[in-house]
Short mmCIF file of C-alpha atoms in Angstrom, two decimals:
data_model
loop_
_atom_site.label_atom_id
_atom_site.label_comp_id
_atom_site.label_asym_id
_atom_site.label_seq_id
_atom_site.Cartn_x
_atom_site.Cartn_y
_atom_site.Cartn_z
CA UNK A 1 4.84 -11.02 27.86
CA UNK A 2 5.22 -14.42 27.90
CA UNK A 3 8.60 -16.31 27.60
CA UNK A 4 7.34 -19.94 26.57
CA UNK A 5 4.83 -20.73 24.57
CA UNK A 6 2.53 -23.32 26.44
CA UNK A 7 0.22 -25.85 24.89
CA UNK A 8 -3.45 -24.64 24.78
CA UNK A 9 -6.50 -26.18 24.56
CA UNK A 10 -9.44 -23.61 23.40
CA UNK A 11 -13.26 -25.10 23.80
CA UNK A 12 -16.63 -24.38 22.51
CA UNK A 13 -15.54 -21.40 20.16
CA UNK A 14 -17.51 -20.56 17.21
CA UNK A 15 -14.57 -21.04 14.43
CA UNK A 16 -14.32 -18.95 10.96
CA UNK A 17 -11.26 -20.07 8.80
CA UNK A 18 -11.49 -18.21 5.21
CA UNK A 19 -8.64 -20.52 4.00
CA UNK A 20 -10.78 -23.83 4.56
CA UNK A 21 -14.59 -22.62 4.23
CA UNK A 22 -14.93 -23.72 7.81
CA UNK A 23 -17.46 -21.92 9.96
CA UNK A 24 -18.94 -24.06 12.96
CA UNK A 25 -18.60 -25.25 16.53
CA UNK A 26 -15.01 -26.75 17.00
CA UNK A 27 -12.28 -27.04 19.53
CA UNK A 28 -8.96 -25.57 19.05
CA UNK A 29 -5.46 -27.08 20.11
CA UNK A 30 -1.95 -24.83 20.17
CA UNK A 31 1.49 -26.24 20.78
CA UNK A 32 5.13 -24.57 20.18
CA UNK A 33 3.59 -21.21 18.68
CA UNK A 34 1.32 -23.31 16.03
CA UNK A 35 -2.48 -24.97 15.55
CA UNK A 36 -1.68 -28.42 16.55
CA UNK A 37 -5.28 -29.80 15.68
CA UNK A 38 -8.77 -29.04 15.63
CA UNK A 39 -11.74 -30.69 16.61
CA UNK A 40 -9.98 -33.93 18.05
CA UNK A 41 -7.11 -33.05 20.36
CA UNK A 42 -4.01 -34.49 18.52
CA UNK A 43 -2.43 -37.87 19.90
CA UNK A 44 -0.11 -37.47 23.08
CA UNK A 45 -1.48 -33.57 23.85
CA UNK A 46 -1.72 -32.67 27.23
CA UNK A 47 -2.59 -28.88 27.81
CA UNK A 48 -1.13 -26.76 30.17
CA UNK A 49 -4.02 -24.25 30.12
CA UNK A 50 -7.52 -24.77 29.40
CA UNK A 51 -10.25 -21.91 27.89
CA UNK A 52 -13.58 -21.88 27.59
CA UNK A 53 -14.29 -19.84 24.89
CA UNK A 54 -18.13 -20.62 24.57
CA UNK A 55 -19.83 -17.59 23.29
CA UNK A 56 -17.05 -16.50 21.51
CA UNK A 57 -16.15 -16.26 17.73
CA UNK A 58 -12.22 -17.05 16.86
CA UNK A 59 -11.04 -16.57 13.74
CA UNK A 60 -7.26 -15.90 12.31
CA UNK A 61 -5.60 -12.52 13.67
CA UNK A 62 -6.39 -9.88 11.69
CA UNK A 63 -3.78 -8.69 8.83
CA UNK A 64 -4.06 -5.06 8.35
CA UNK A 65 -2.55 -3.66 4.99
CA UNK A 66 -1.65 -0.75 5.99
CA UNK A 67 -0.85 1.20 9.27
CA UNK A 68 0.83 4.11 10.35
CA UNK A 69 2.96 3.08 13.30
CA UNK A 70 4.69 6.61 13.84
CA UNK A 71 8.10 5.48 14.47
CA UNK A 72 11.11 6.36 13.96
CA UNK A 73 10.57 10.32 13.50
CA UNK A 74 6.53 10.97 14.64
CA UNK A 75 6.41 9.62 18.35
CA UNK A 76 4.82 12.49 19.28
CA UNK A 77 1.66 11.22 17.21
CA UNK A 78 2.17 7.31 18.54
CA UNK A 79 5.21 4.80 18.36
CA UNK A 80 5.11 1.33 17.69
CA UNK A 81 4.74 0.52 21.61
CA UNK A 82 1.37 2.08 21.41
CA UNK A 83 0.39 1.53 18.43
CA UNK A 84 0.96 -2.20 18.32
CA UNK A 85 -0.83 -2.43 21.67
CA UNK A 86 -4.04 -0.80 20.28
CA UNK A 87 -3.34 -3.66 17.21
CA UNK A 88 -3.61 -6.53 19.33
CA UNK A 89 -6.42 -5.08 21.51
CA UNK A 90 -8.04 -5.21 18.03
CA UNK A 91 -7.28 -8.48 17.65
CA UNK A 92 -4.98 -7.70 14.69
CA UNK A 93 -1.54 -10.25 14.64
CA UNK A 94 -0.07 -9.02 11.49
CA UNK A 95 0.86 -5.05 10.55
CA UNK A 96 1.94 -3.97 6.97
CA UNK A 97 3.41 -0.64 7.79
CA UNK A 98 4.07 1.86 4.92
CA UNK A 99 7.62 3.88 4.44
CA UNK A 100 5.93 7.17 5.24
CA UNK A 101 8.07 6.87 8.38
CA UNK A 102 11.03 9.77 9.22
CA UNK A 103 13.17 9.25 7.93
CA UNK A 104 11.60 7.50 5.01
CA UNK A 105 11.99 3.82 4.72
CA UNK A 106 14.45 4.09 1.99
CA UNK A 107 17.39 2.97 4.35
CA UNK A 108 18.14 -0.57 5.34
CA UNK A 109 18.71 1.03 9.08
CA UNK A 110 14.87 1.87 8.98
CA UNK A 111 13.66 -1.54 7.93
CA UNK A 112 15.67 -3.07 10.41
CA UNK A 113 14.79 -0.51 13.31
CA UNK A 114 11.24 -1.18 12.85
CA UNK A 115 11.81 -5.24 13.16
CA UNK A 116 13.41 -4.61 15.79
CA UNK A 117 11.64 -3.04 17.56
CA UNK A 118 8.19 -5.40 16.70
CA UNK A 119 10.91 -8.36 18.11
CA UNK A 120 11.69 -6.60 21.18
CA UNK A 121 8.28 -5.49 21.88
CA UNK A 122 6.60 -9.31 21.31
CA UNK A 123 2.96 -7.49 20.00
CA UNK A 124 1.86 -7.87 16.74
CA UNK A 125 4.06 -8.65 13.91
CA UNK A 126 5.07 -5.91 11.48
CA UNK A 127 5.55 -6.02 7.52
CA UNK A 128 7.58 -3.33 6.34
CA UNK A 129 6.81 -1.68 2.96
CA UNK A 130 9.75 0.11 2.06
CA UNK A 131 10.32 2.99 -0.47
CA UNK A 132 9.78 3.31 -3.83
CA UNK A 133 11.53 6.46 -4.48
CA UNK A 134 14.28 8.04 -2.26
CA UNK A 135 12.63 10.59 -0.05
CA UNK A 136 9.08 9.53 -1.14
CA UNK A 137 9.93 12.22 -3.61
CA UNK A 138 9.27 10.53 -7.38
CA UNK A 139 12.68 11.74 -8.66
CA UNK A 140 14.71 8.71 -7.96
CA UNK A 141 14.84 4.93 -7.38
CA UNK A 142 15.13 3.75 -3.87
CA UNK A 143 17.61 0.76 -3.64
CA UNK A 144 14.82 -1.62 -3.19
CA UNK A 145 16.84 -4.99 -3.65
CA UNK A 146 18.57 -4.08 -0.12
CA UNK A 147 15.29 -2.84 1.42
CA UNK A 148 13.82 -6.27 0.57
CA UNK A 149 16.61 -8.12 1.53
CA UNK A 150 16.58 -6.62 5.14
CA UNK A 151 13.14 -7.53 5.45
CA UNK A 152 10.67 -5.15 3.53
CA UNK A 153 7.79 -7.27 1.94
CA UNK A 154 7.20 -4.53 -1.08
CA UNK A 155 7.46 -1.00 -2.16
CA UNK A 156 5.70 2.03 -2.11
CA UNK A 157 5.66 5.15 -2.22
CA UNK A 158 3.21 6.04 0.62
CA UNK A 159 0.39 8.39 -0.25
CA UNK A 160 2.16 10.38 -2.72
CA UNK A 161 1.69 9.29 -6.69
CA UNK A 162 4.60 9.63 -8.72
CA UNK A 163 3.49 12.06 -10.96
CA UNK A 164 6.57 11.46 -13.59
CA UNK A 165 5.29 8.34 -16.10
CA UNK A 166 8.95 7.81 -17.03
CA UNK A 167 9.90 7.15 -13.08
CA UNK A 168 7.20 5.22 -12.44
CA UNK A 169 7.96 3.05 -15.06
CA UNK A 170 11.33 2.95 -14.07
CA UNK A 171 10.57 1.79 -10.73
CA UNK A 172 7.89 -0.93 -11.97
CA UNK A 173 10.38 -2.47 -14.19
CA UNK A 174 13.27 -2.50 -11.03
CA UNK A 175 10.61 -3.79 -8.82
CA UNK A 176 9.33 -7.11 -11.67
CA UNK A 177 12.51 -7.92 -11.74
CA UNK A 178 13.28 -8.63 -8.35
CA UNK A 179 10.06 -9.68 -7.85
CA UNK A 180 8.41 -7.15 -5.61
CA UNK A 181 4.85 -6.38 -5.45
CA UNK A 182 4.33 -2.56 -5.86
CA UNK A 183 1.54 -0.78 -3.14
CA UNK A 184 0.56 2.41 -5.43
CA UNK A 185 -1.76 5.17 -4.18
CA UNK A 186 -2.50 6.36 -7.93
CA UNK A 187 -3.75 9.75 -8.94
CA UNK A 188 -3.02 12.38 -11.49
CA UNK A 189 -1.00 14.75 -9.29
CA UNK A 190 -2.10 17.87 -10.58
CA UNK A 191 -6.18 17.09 -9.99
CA UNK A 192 -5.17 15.69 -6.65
CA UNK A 193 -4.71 18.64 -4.72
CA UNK A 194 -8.04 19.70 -3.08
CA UNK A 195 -8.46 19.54 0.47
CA UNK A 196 -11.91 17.20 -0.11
CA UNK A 197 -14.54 15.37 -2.75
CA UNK A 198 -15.67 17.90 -5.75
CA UNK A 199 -19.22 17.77 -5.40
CA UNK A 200 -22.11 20.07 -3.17
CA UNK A 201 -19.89 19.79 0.08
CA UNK A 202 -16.85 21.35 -1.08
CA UNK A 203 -18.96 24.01 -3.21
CA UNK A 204 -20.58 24.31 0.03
CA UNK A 205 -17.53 24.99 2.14
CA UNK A 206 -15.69 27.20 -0.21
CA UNK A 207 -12.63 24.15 -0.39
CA UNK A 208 -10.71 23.29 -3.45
CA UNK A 209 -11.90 20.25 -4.30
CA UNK A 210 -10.35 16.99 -5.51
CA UNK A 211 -12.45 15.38 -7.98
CA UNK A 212 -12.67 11.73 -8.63
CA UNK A 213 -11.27 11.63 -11.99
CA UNK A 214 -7.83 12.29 -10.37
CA UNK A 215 -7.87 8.87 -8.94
CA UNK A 216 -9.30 7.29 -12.61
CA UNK A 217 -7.35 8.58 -14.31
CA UNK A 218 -4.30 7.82 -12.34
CA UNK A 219 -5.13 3.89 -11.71
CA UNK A 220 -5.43 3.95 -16.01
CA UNK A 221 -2.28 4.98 -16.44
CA UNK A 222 -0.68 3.00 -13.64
CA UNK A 223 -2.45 -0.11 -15.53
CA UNK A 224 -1.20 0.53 -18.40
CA UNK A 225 2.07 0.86 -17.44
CA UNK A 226 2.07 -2.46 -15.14
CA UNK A 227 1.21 -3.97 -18.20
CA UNK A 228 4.20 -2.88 -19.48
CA UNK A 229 6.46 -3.73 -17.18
CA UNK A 230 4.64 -6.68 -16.13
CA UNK A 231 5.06 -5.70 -12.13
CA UNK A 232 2.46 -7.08 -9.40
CA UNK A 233 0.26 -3.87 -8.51
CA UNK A 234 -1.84 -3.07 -5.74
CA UNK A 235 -3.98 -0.03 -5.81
CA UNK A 236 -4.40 1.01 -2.16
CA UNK A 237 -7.41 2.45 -0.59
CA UNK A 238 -9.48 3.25 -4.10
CA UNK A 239 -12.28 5.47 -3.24
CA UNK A 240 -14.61 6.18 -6.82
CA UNK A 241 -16.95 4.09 -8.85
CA UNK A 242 -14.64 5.62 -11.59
CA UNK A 243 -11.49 4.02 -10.21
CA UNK A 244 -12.97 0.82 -9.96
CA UNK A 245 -14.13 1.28 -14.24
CA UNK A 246 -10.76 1.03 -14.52
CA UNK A 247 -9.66 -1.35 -12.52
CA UNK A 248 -12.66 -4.20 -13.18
CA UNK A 249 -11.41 -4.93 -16.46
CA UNK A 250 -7.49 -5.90 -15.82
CA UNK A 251 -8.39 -7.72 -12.81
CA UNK A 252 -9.02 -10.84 -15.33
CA UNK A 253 -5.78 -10.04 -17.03
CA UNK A 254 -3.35 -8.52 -15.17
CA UNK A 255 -1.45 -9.62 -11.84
CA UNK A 256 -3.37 -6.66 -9.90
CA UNK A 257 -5.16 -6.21 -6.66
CA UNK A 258 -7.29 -3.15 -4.97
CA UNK A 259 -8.36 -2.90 -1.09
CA UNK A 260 -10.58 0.06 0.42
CA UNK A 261 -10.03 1.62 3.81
CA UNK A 262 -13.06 0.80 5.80
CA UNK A 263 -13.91 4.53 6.59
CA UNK A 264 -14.50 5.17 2.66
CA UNK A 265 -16.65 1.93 3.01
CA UNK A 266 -18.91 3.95 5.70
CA UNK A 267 -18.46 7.20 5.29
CA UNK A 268 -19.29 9.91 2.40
CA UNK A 269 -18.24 13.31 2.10
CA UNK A 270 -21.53 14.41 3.39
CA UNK A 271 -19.60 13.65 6.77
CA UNK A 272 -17.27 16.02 6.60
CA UNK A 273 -20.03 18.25 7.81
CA UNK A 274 -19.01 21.50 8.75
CA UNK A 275 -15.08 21.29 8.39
CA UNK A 276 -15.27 18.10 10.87
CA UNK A 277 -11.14 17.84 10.48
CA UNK A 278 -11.57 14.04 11.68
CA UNK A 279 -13.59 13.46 8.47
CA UNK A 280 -10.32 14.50 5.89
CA UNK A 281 -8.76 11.81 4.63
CA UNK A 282 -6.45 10.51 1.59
CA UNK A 283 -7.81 10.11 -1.07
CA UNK A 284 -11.31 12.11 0.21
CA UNK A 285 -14.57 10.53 1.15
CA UNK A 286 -16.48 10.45 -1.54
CA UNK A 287 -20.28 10.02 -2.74
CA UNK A 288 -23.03 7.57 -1.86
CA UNK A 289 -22.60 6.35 -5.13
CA UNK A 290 -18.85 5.69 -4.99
CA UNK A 291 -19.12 4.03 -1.65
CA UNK A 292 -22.21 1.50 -3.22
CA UNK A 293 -19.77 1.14 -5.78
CA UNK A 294 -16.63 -0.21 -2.96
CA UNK A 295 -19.28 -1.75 -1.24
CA UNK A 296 -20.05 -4.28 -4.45
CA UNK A 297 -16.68 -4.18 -5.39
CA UNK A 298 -15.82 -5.88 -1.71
CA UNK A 299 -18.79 -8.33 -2.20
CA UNK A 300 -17.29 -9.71 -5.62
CA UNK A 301 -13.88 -10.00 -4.59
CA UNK A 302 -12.64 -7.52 -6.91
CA UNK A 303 -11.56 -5.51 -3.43
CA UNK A 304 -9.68 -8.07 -1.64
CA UNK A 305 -8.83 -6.71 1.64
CA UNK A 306 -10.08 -3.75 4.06
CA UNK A 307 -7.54 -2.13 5.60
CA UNK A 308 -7.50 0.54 8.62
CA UNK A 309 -5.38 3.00 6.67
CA UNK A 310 -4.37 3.65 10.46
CA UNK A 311 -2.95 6.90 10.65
CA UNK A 312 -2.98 8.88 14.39
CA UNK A 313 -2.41 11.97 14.89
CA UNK A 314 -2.30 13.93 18.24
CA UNK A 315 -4.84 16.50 18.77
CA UNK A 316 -3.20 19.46 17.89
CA UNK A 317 -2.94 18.09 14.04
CA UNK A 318 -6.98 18.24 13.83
CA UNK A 319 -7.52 21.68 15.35
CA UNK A 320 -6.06 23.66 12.88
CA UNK A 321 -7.78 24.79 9.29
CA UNK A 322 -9.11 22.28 7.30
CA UNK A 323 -6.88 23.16 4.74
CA UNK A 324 -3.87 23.03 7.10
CA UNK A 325 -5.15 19.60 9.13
CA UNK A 326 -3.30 16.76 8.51
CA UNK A 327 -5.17 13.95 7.04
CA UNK A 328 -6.12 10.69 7.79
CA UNK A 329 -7.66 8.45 10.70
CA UNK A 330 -6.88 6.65 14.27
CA UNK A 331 -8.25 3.54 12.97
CA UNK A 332 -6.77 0.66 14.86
CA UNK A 333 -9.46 0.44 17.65
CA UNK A 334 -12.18 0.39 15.30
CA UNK A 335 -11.28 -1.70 12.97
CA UNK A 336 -13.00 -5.08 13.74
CA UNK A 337 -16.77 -3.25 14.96
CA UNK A 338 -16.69 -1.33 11.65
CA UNK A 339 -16.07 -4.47 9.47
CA UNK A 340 -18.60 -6.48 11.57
CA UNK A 341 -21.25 -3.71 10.97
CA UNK A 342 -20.57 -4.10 7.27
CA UNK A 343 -22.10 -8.02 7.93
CA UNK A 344 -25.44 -6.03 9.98
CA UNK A 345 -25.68 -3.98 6.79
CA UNK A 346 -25.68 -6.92 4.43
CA UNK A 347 -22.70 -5.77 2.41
CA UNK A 348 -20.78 -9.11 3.53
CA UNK A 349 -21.55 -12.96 4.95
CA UNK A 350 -19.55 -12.98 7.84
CA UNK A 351 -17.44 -15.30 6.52
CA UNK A 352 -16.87 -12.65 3.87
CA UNK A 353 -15.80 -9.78 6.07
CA UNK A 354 -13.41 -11.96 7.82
CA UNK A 355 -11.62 -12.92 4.70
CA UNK A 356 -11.31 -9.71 4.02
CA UNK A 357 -9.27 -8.86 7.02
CA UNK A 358 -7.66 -12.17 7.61
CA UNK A 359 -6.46 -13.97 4.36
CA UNK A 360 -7.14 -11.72 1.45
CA UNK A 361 -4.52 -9.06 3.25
CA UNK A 362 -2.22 -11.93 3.67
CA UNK A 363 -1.85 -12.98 0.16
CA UNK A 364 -1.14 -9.31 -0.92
CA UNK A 365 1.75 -9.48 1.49
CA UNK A 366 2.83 -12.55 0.69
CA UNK A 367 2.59 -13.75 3.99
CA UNK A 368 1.55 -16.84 5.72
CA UNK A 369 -0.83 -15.89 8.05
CA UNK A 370 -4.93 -15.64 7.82
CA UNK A 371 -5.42 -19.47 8.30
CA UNK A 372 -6.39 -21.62 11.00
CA UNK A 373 -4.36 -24.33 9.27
CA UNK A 374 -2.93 -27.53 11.18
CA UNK A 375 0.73 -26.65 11.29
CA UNK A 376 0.13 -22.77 10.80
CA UNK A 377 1.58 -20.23 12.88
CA UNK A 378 -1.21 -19.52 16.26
CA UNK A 379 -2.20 -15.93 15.34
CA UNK A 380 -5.66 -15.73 16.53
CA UNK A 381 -8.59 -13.42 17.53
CA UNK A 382 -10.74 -14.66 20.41
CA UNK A 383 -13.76 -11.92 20.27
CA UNK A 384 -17.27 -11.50 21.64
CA UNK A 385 -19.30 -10.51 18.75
CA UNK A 386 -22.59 -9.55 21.04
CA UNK A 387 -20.54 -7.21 22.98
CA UNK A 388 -21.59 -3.46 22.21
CA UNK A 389 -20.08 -0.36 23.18
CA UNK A 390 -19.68 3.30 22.35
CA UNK A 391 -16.91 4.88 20.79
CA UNK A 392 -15.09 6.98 23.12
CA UNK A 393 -12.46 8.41 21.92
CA UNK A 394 -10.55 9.31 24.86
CA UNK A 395 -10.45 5.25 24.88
CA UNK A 396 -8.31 4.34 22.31
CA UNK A 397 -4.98 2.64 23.08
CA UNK A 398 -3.82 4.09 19.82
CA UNK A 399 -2.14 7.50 20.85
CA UNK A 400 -3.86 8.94 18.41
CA UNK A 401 -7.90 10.10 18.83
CA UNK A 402 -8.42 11.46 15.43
CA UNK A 403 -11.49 9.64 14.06
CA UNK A 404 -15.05 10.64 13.22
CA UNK A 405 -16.68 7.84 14.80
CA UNK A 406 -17.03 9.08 18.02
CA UNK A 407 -20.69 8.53 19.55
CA UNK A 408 -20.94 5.24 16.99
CA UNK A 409 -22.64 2.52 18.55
CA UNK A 410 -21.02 -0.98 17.28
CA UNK A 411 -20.14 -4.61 18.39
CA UNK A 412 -17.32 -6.59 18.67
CA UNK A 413 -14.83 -6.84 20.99
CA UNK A 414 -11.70 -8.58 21.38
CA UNK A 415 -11.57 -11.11 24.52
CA UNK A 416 -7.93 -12.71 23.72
CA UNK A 417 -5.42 -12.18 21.01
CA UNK A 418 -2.64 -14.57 20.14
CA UNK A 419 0.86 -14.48 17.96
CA UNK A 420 3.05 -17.14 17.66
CA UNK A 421 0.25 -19.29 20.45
CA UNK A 422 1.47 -16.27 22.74
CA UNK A 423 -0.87 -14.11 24.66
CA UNK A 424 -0.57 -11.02 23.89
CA UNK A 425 -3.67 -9.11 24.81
CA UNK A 426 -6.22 -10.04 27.21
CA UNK A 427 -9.51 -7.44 27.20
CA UNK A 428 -11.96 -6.94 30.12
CA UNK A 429 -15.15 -9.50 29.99
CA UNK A 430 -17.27 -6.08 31.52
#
């Protein structure tokens, strides 16, 4: 890692900045960890290292919304060392990590082990979410003023809906009143306990299924009571056309936001094949018709960010029952090919997809990254879009190789990846 930040002068790049409109030809110029100027080198610089980026697309680091970084509690799965490596090699700069952790992020010791450790480790930077509820459990408040003063940048409660109105209301009202924004994954608990979609598949496979009026008609009530409450609300990785019935509405009304997991924006439950354990996720792939629907939802706006929904397990976790597998995918090394093919698919411009990954994630944080701003922090992704590979797996520098898109062909890889005008990952040019 480096120890100084040096004064760089990148050439010939093919620039995308979301927060300007910008998308052309233009040199870049870093000093002291932030853009110094673009285009024309600013007066006085003098740069200690020189790149040649021609043939190469930079853009703002990537902000994921949500990852699973394993640590504390679930190193045996990944830990933030390699987890944060396979972020940067993904040209990702910025990490919202949810309080799924173990113990649960409802402890001030938690939020300030994981920035920590992201300080000590110099990779990406991480965003804590912390809890909700103590224990992840719905029963009780977490103390979320002390969470967010140690560093936390919201509160959730992880994959698990609080199934209790009366809590939930509780903990919107605590939460508006700090402020806080409030990261829900909304479902009616009682519908949401199949192992997969309701439709032909799980008929098909003899599974309980999970239909997707669990998720409706938990994001109505969790509307309803935001509106009470008046608490910021984003619904995290949606998956149904009827989800998104509900939300469409109190997006012009409401201080609400939605973002999709970009597996459930490729994927249907047609892929879960023959109990392919690398195809279960939370909430469940769903229908050609529900992904169209996250698909237009992205190209509106009215999804605002893709997210990884990173979640790695080691291999053991997948070969048990479907029932019994854990859920979730290693999405990290992925995540960039799989939004670029959403641009060869016409779902996005480019300049689309990158917003979704760069700024729009940002301003759900609250963070000020996703810009190529004079005078913003230098968190950048240096990638060759022409490069194509094949998914392998065994390849990932996550820890975890859970993921169904093994054999994929896609494009896009990551040359150079900067935080704070550091270095911090440098790929192979083979």
């Amino acid at each position: 890692m480096e120890q100084q930040p040096i004064r760089r002068h990148i050439a010939n790049a093919y620039v995308i900045d979301p927060a300007s409109g910008f998308e052309g030809r233009q040199d870049l110029f870093i000093a002291a960890g932030r853009i110094a100027g673009r285009g024309e080198a600013p007066a006085g610089f003098a740069a200690d290292e020189y790149i040649d980026a021609g043939g190469l697309m930079l853009c703002p680091g990537l902000v994921d919304l949500r990852a699973r970084l394993r640590e504390p509690g679930e190193e045996l799965h990944g830990d933030m060392q390699s987890e944060l490596r396979a972020a940067v090699a993904g040209g990702i700069t910025s990490v919202g990590c949810p309080p799924d952790t173990l113990p649960v992020a409802d402890q001030v010791s938690v939020i300030r082990h994981q920035l920590g450790r992201a300080a000590e480790l110099g990779l990406a930077r991480v965003h804590p979410l912390a809890a909700l509820t103590q224990g992840l459990a719905g029963q009780h408040l977490a103390e979320m003023a002390l969470l967010l003063a140690a560093g936390a940048v919201g509160v959730s409660n992880g994959d698990r809906a609080i199934a209790h109105s009366g809590i939930l209301r509780s903990a919107l009202e605590y939460a508006a009143s700090l402020p806080a924004t409030v990261f829900l994954h909304s479902e009616d608990a009682q519908l949401g306990k199949g192992d997969m979609h309701e439709g032909e598949v799980s008929t098909r496979l003899g599974l309980p299924g999970h239909p997707a009026a669990a998720e409706a008609i938990g994001v109505a009530r969790d509307l309803l009571l935001a509106e009470l409450t008046g608490a910021r609300v984003h619904f995290q990785h949606l998956s149904s056309a009827a989800a998104l019935d509900q939300l469409r509405p109190a997006l012009l009304r409401l201080p609400v936001s939605a973002d999709a997991s970009v597996a459930h924006l490729h994927l249907t439950h047609y892929d879960v094949g023959y109990f392919n354990t690398h195809a279960k996720t939370c909430p469940p792939l769903r229908t050609h018709r529900d992904r169209d629907a996250l698909r237009a939802a992205l190209r509106t706006g009215q999804i605002s960010a893709i997210t990884s929904d990173h979640a790695p397990w080691h291999e053991d976790a997948s070969r048990d029952t479907f029932h019994n597998a854990a859920a979730g995918i290693s999405g990290l090394d992925t995540f960039l090919p799989l939004v670029l093919r959403l641009v060869d698919e016409g779902v996005l411009s480019l300049a689309q997809a990158i917003e979704r990954v760069t700024l729009g994630p940002a301003r759900i944080l609250g963070i000020p990254a996703g810009t190529l701003a004079v005078g913003a922090p230098a968190d950048l992704c240096l990638f060759d879009p022409e490069a194509r590979f094949i998914v392998q797996p065994q390849r990932f520098h996550s820890r975890g190789k859970n993921t169904p898109f093994g054999g994929w062909e896609l494009r896009g890889v990551v040359r150079q990846t900067y935080v704070g005008g550091r270095l911090v990952f440098r790929g192979n040019e083979d």
